[in-house]
Amino acid sequence: MAQLNSKENNFFLFAGPCAIEGEDMAMKIAEKIVSITEKLHIPYVFKGSFKKANRSRIDSFTGIGDERALRILEKVGKTFGIPTVTDIHEVSDAELAAQYVDVLQIPAFLVRQTDLVVAAAKTGKVVNLKKGQFMSPESMKHAVQKVKDSGNNNALITDRGTMFGYQDLIVDFRGIPTMRSYAPVIMDVTHSLQQPNQTSGVTGGRPDMIETIARAAIVNNVDGLFIETHFDPINAKSDGANMLHLDLLEGLLTRLTAIRKTINSFNE
């Protein structure tokens, strides 16, 4: 995907809200991130889920309507001239979402679902494969191969942590070089800090550790970062507990870009 390349060999960024809650919020978040990433020369892809199928409770927010949310993603892409990404959950979602976005994302819990991965690959879009919380880095080779065997060489792998007990995740940075031998690797900084399976039915998180995980990923030559961000995380309709406040994004990315430049000098 040409848009992810940087003349400065910087990391690329997938960022945005967890879910599309409405047009105004999506445009506001996208505008802010575009201004930051242009300044820092970070290739940027706007992220937003057009629906949330994996919910803890039946009364959890799932979306504002599939096509309505997808049209908002399309408007964001056209308005700011940037690629967009959304996750899909069913085979029928692949063809629908591909009409509006540039990257189709396979959720971690579904990355072994062959029919879903193949359907995404056959659209010709870039396919972002989230590593299952229950999978080894080595096993992601087979997910990437499913995309390639479907005639699509545009696969990405995103690490979002590995289950550690019932209510926590850990990031094993040994997996980055392993998975980079299969496809470009993204570190999902915010989801790897989730604390799932809380008794309340609402996922917890450790947003105070975002910079720690992001720095470690950059030092270990990750290709891209995935960060969910919102101007009002407390009132976000999904994953607010582990999102980064939008006001903190520029400072974080500025520091990470400086680290990347240092790491690049070691790799020359």
CSV table of C-alpha atoms in Angstrom, one decimal:
chain,number,residue,atom,x,y,z
A,1,MET,CA,0.0,0.0,0.0
A,2,ALA,CA,1.9,3.0,-1.3
A,3,GLN,CA,0.2,5.5,1.1
A,4,LEU,CA,2.0,3.8,4.0
A,5,ASN,CA,5.5,4.5,2.8
A,6,SER,CA,7.4,7.5,4.2
A,7,LYS,CA,10.4,9.2,2.8
A,8,GLU,CA,11.8,9.5,6.3
A,9,ASN,CA,11.2,5.8,6.9
A,10,ASN,CA,8.8,6.8,9.7
A,11,PHE,CA,6.2,4.4,11.1
A,12,PHE,CA,2.7,4.6,9.7
A,13,LEU,CA,-0.4,5.2,11.9
A,14,PHE,CA,-3.8,3.6,12.1
A,15,ALA,CA,-5.8,5.9,14.4
A,16,GLY,CA,-9.3,7.1,15.2
A,17,PRO,CA,-12.3,6.3,17.4
A,18,CYS,CA,-13.2,2.7,18.3
A,19,ALA,CA,-16.6,3.1,16.6
A,20,ILE,CA,-18.2,5.6,14.3
A,21,GLU,CA,-20.7,7.4,16.6
A,22,GLY,CA,-21.7,10.1,14.1
A,23,GLU,CA,-20.3,12.3,11.3
A,24,ASP,CA,-19.3,15.3,13.4
A,25,MET,CA,-17.2,13.3,15.8
A,26,ALA,CA,-15.5,11.4,13.0
A,27,MET,CA,-14.6,14.5,11.0
A,28,LYS,CA,-13.4,16.3,14.2
A,29,ILE,CA,-11.1,13.5,15.1
A,30,ALA,CA,-9.8,12.9,11.6
A,31,GLU,CA,-9.1,16.6,11.1
A,32,LYS,CA,-7.0,16.8,14.2
A,33,ILE,CA,-5.0,13.7,13.5
A,34,VAL,CA,-4.4,14.7,9.9
A,35,SER,CA,-3.0,18.0,11.1
A,36,ILE,CA,-0.6,16.2,13.5
A,37,THR,CA,0.5,13.5,11.1
A,38,GLU,CA,1.2,15.9,8.2
A,39,LYS,CA,3.4,18.0,10.5
A,40,LEU,CA,5.3,14.9,11.7
A,41,HIS,CA,5.4,13.2,8.2
A,42,ILE,CA,3.6,10.1,9.5
A,43,PRO,CA,1.6,8.2,6.8
A,44,TYR,CA,-2.0,8.0,8.2
A,45,VAL,CA,-5.0,5.7,7.9
A,46,PHE,CA,-8.2,6.8,9.6
A,47,LYS,CA,-9.7,3.9,11.7
A,48,GLY,CA,-13.4,3.5,12.7
A,49,SER,CA,-15.6,0.5,13.2
A,50,PHE,CA,-18.8,0.7,11.2
A,51,LYS,CA,-20.4,-1.7,13.6
A,52,LYS,CA,-19.3,-3.5,16.8
A,53,ALA,CA,-20.3,-7.2,16.8
A,54,ASN,CA,-18.1,-8.4,19.6
A,55,ARG,CA,-19.8,-7.0,22.7
A,56,SER,CA,-19.8,-8.2,26.3
A,57,ARG,CA,-23.5,-7.4,26.9
A,58,ILE,CA,-26.6,-7.3,24.6
A,59,ASP,CA,-27.2,-3.7,25.6
A,60,SER,CA,-23.7,-2.5,24.5
A,61,PHE,CA,-23.5,0.0,21.7
A,62,THR,CA,-23.1,-1.7,18.3
A,63,GLY,CA,-23.4,1.1,15.8
A,64,ILE,CA,-25.5,3.8,14.1
A,65,GLY,CA,-26.4,1.7,11.1
A,66,ASP,CA,-24.0,-0.1,8.7
A,67,GLU,CA,-24.3,2.0,5.6
A,68,ARG,CA,-24.7,5.3,7.5
A,69,ALA,CA,-21.4,4.6,9.2
A,70,LEU,CA,-19.7,3.4,6.1
A,71,ARG,CA,-20.7,6.5,4.2
A,72,ILE,CA,-19.1,8.6,7.0
A,73,LEU,CA,-15.9,6.6,6.6
A,74,GLU,CA,-16.0,7.3,2.9
A,75,LYS,CA,-16.6,11.0,3.5
A,76,VAL,CA,-13.6,11.2,5.9
A,77,GLY,CA,-11.4,9.5,3.2
A,78,LYS,CA,-12.5,11.8,0.4
A,79,THR,CA,-12.4,15.0,2.5
A,80,PHE,CA,-8.9,14.6,3.8
A,81,GLY,CA,-7.4,12.5,1.0
A,82,ILE,CA,-6.5,9.6,3.3
A,83,PRO,CA,-7.1,5.9,3.4
A,84,THR,CA,-9.6,4.4,5.8
A,85,VAL,CA,-9.9,1.1,7.6
A,86,THR,CA,-12.8,-0.7,9.3
A,87,ASP,CA,-13.3,-4.2,10.7
A,88,ILE,CA,-15.6,-6.8,9.3
A,89,HIS,CA,-17.3,-9.7,11.1
A,90,GLU,CA,-19.3,-11.6,8.4
A,91,VAL,CA,-18.5,-12.8,4.9
A,92,SER,CA,-21.2,-10.4,3.6
A,93,ASP,CA,-19.5,-7.5,5.3
A,94,ALA,CA,-16.5,-7.8,3.0
A,95,GLU,CA,-18.1,-6.8,-0.2
A,96,LEU,CA,-20.2,-4.1,1.5
A,97,ALA,CA,-17.4,-2.4,3.3
A,98,ALA,CA,-15.0,-2.7,0.4
A,99,GLN,CA,-17.2,-0.2,-1.5
A,100,TYR,CA,-16.4,2.5,1.1
A,101,VAL,CA,-12.9,1.9,2.7
A,102,ASP,CA,-9.4,1.0,1.6
A,103,VAL,CA,-8.4,-1.5,4.3
A,104,LEU,CA,-10.5,-4.4,5.6
A,105,GLN,CA,-9.6,-5.5,9.1
A,106,ILE,CA,-10.2,-9.0,10.5
A,107,PRO,CA,-10.8,-8.9,14.2
A,108,ALA,CA,-8.5,-11.0,16.5
A,109,PHE,CA,-11.3,-13.4,17.6
A,110,LEU,CA,-12.1,-14.1,13.9
A,111,VAL,CA,-8.7,-14.3,12.3
A,112,ARG,CA,-8.9,-18.1,12.0
A,113,GLN,CA,-12.2,-17.9,10.1
A,114,THR,CA,-11.1,-18.9,6.6
A,115,ASP,CA,-14.2,-17.9,4.8
A,116,LEU,CA,-14.0,-14.4,6.3
A,117,VAL,CA,-10.3,-13.9,5.5
A,118,VAL,CA,-10.7,-15.2,2.0
A,119,ALA,CA,-13.8,-12.9,1.4
A,120,ALA,CA,-11.8,-9.9,2.5
A,121,ALA,CA,-8.8,-10.9,0.3
A,122,LYS,CA,-10.9,-11.4,-2.8
A,123,THR,CA,-12.1,-7.8,-2.6
A,124,GLY,CA,-8.6,-6.8,-3.6
A,125,LYS,CA,-8.4,-4.4,-0.6
A,126,VAL,CA,-5.5,-4.4,1.9
A,127,VAL,CA,-6.3,-6.9,4.6
A,128,ASN,CA,-5.2,-6.2,8.2
A,129,LEU,CA,-5.1,-9.4,10.2
A,130,LYS,CA,-5.3,-8.9,13.9
A,131,LYS,CA,-3.4,-11.6,15.8
A,132,GLY,CA,-5.7,-13.7,17.9
A,133,GLN,CA,-5.2,-13.2,21.7
A,134,PHE,CA,-4.9,-17.0,21.8
A,135,MET,CA,-2.4,-17.4,18.9
A,136,SER,CA,1.3,-17.6,18.7
A,137,PRO,CA,3.2,-15.1,16.4
A,138,GLU,CA,4.3,-18.1,14.3
A,139,SER,CA,0.7,-19.2,13.6
A,140,MET,CA,0.0,-15.9,11.8
A,141,LYS,CA,2.0,-17.2,8.9
A,142,HIS,CA,-1.0,-19.3,7.9
A,143,ALA,CA,-3.4,-16.3,8.1
A,144,VAL,CA,-1.2,-14.3,5.8
A,145,GLN,CA,-0.9,-17.3,3.5
A,146,LYS,CA,-4.7,-17.5,3.2
A,147,VAL,CA,-4.7,-13.9,1.9
A,148,LYS,CA,-1.9,-14.7,-0.6
A,149,ASP,CA,-3.5,-17.9,-1.8
A,150,SER,CA,-6.7,-15.9,-2.5
A,151,GLY,CA,-4.7,-13.8,-5.0
A,152,ASN,CA,-4.0,-10.8,-2.8
A,153,ASN,CA,-0.5,-9.9,-1.6
A,154,ASN,CA,-1.5,-6.9,0.5
A,155,ALA,CA,-1.6,-8.3,4.0
A,156,LEU,CA,-0.7,-6.6,7.3
A,157,ILE,CA,-0.5,-8.2,10.7
A,158,THR,CA,-1.5,-6.4,13.9
A,159,ASP,CA,-0.5,-7.5,17.3
A,160,ARG,CA,-3.0,-6.6,20.0
A,161,GLY,CA,-1.6,-8.6,23.0
A,162,THR,CA,-2.0,-12.2,24.2
A,163,MET,CA,-4.3,-13.4,26.9
A,164,PHE,CA,-2.7,-13.5,30.4
A,165,GLY,CA,-5.1,-15.2,32.7
A,166,TYR,CA,-8.8,-14.2,32.4
A,167,GLN,CA,-8.7,-10.5,32.7
A,168,ASP,CA,-5.4,-9.2,31.3
A,169,LEU,CA,-3.2,-9.1,28.2
A,170,ILE,CA,0.5,-9.0,27.7
A,171,VAL,CA,2.7,-8.0,24.7
A,172,ASP,CA,5.5,-10.3,23.8
A,173,PHE,CA,7.9,-8.2,21.7
A,174,ARG,CA,9.7,-11.3,20.5
A,175,GLY,CA,6.7,-11.7,18.1
A,176,ILE,CA,7.5,-8.6,16.1
A,177,PRO,CA,10.5,-9.9,14.2
A,178,THR,CA,8.8,-13.2,13.7
A,179,MET,CA,5.7,-11.7,12.2
A,180,ARG,CA,7.6,-9.2,10.1
A,181,SER,CA,9.0,-12.1,8.2
A,182,TYR,CA,5.4,-12.8,7.0
A,183,ALA,CA,4.1,-9.2,6.5
A,184,PRO,CA,4.4,-5.7,7.8
A,185,VAL,CA,3.5,-5.5,11.5
A,186,ILE,CA,1.5,-3.0,13.4
A,187,MET,CA,1.3,-2.7,17.2
A,188,ASP,CA,-2.2,-2.1,18.4
A,189,VAL,CA,-1.1,-0.1,21.4
A,190,THR,CA,-4.5,0.6,23.0
A,191,HIS,CA,-6.2,-2.8,22.6
A,192,SER,CA,-3.2,-4.5,24.0
A,193,LEU,CA,-3.9,-2.6,27.2
A,194,GLN,CA,-7.4,-3.8,27.6
A,195,GLN,CA,-8.5,-5.7,30.7
A,196,PRO,CA,-11.4,-7.9,29.3
A,197,ASN,CA,-14.0,-10.0,31.1
A,198,GLN,CA,-14.7,-7.6,33.9
A,199,THR,CA,-17.6,-8.6,36.1
A,200,SER,CA,-19.4,-5.4,35.1
A,201,GLY,CA,-19.5,-6.5,31.5
A,202,VAL,CA,-17.6,-3.4,30.4
A,203,THR,CA,-13.9,-3.9,29.4
A,204,GLY,CA,-11.3,-2.1,31.5
A,205,GLY,CA,-7.9,-0.8,30.4
A,206,ARG,CA,-4.6,0.8,31.2
A,207,PRO,CA,-4.3,3.9,29.1
A,208,ASP,CA,-1.5,5.1,31.4
A,209,MET,CA,0.7,2.5,29.8
A,210,ILE,CA,0.1,3.6,26.2
A,211,GLU,CA,3.4,5.4,25.8
A,212,THR,CA,5.3,2.5,27.4
A,213,ILE,CA,4.0,0.0,24.8
A,214,ALA,CA,4.3,2.4,21.9
A,215,ARG,CA,8.0,3.2,22.7
A,216,ALA,CA,8.9,-0.4,23.0
A,217,ALA,CA,7.2,-1.2,19.7
A,218,ILE,CA,9.1,1.6,17.9
A,219,VAL,CA,12.4,0.4,19.4
A,220,ASN,CA,11.7,-3.1,18.1
A,221,ASN,CA,11.2,-1.9,14.5
A,222,VAL,CA,7.5,-2.2,14.2
A,223,ASP,CA,6.2,-0.9,10.9
A,224,GLY,CA,3.1,0.9,12.2
A,225,LEU,CA,1.1,1.8,15.2
A,226,PHE,CA,-2.6,1.4,15.9
A,227,ILE,CA,-4.1,3.9,18.4
A,228,GLU,CA,-7.7,4.4,19.3
A,229,THR,CA,-8.3,8.0,20.3
A,230,HIS,CA,-11.2,10.2,21.2
A,231,PHE,CA,-11.7,13.8,22.4
A,232,ASP,CA,-14.0,12.5,25.2
A,233,PRO,CA,-12.9,8.9,26.0
A,234,ILE,CA,-15.0,8.7,29.2
A,235,ASN,CA,-18.1,9.2,27.2
A,236,ALA,CA,-17.1,7.2,24.1
A,237,LYS,CA,-19.6,4.5,23.2
A,238,SER,CA,-17.0,1.8,22.9
A,239,ASP,CA,-13.6,1.0,24.5
A,240,GLY,CA,-13.3,4.3,26.3
A,241,ALA,CA,-11.4,2.7,29.1
A,242,ASN,CA,-8.2,2.1,27.0
A,243,MET,CA,-8.4,5.0,24.5
A,244,LEU,CA,-5.9,7.8,24.4
A,245,HIS,CA,-7.3,11.3,24.8
A,246,LEU,CA,-7.0,13.2,21.5
A,247,ASP,CA,-5.2,16.1,23.3
A,248,LEU,CA,-2.3,13.8,24.2
A,249,LEU,CA,-1.8,12.4,20.7
A,250,GLU,CA,0.6,15.1,19.3
A,251,GLY,CA,3.0,14.9,22.2
A,252,LEU,CA,3.1,11.1,22.0
A,253,LEU,CA,3.7,11.0,18.3
A,254,THR,CA,6.3,13.7,18.4
A,255,ARG,CA,8.3,11.7,21.0
A,256,LEU,CA,7.8,8.4,19.0
A,257,THR,CA,9.0,10.1,15.8
A,258,ALA,CA,12.2,11.2,17.5
A,259,ILE,CA,12.8,7.7,18.8
A,260,ARG,CA,12.2,6.3,15.3
A,261,LYS,CA,14.8,8.6,13.9
A,262,THR,CA,17.3,7.3,16.4
A,263,ILE,CA,16.5,3.7,15.7
A,264,ASN,CA,16.8,4.3,12.0
A,265,SER,CA,20.3,5.7,12.5
A,266,PHE,CA,21.3,2.3,14.1
A,267,ASN,CA,19.8,0.4,11.2
A,268,GLU,CA,21.7,2.3,8.5
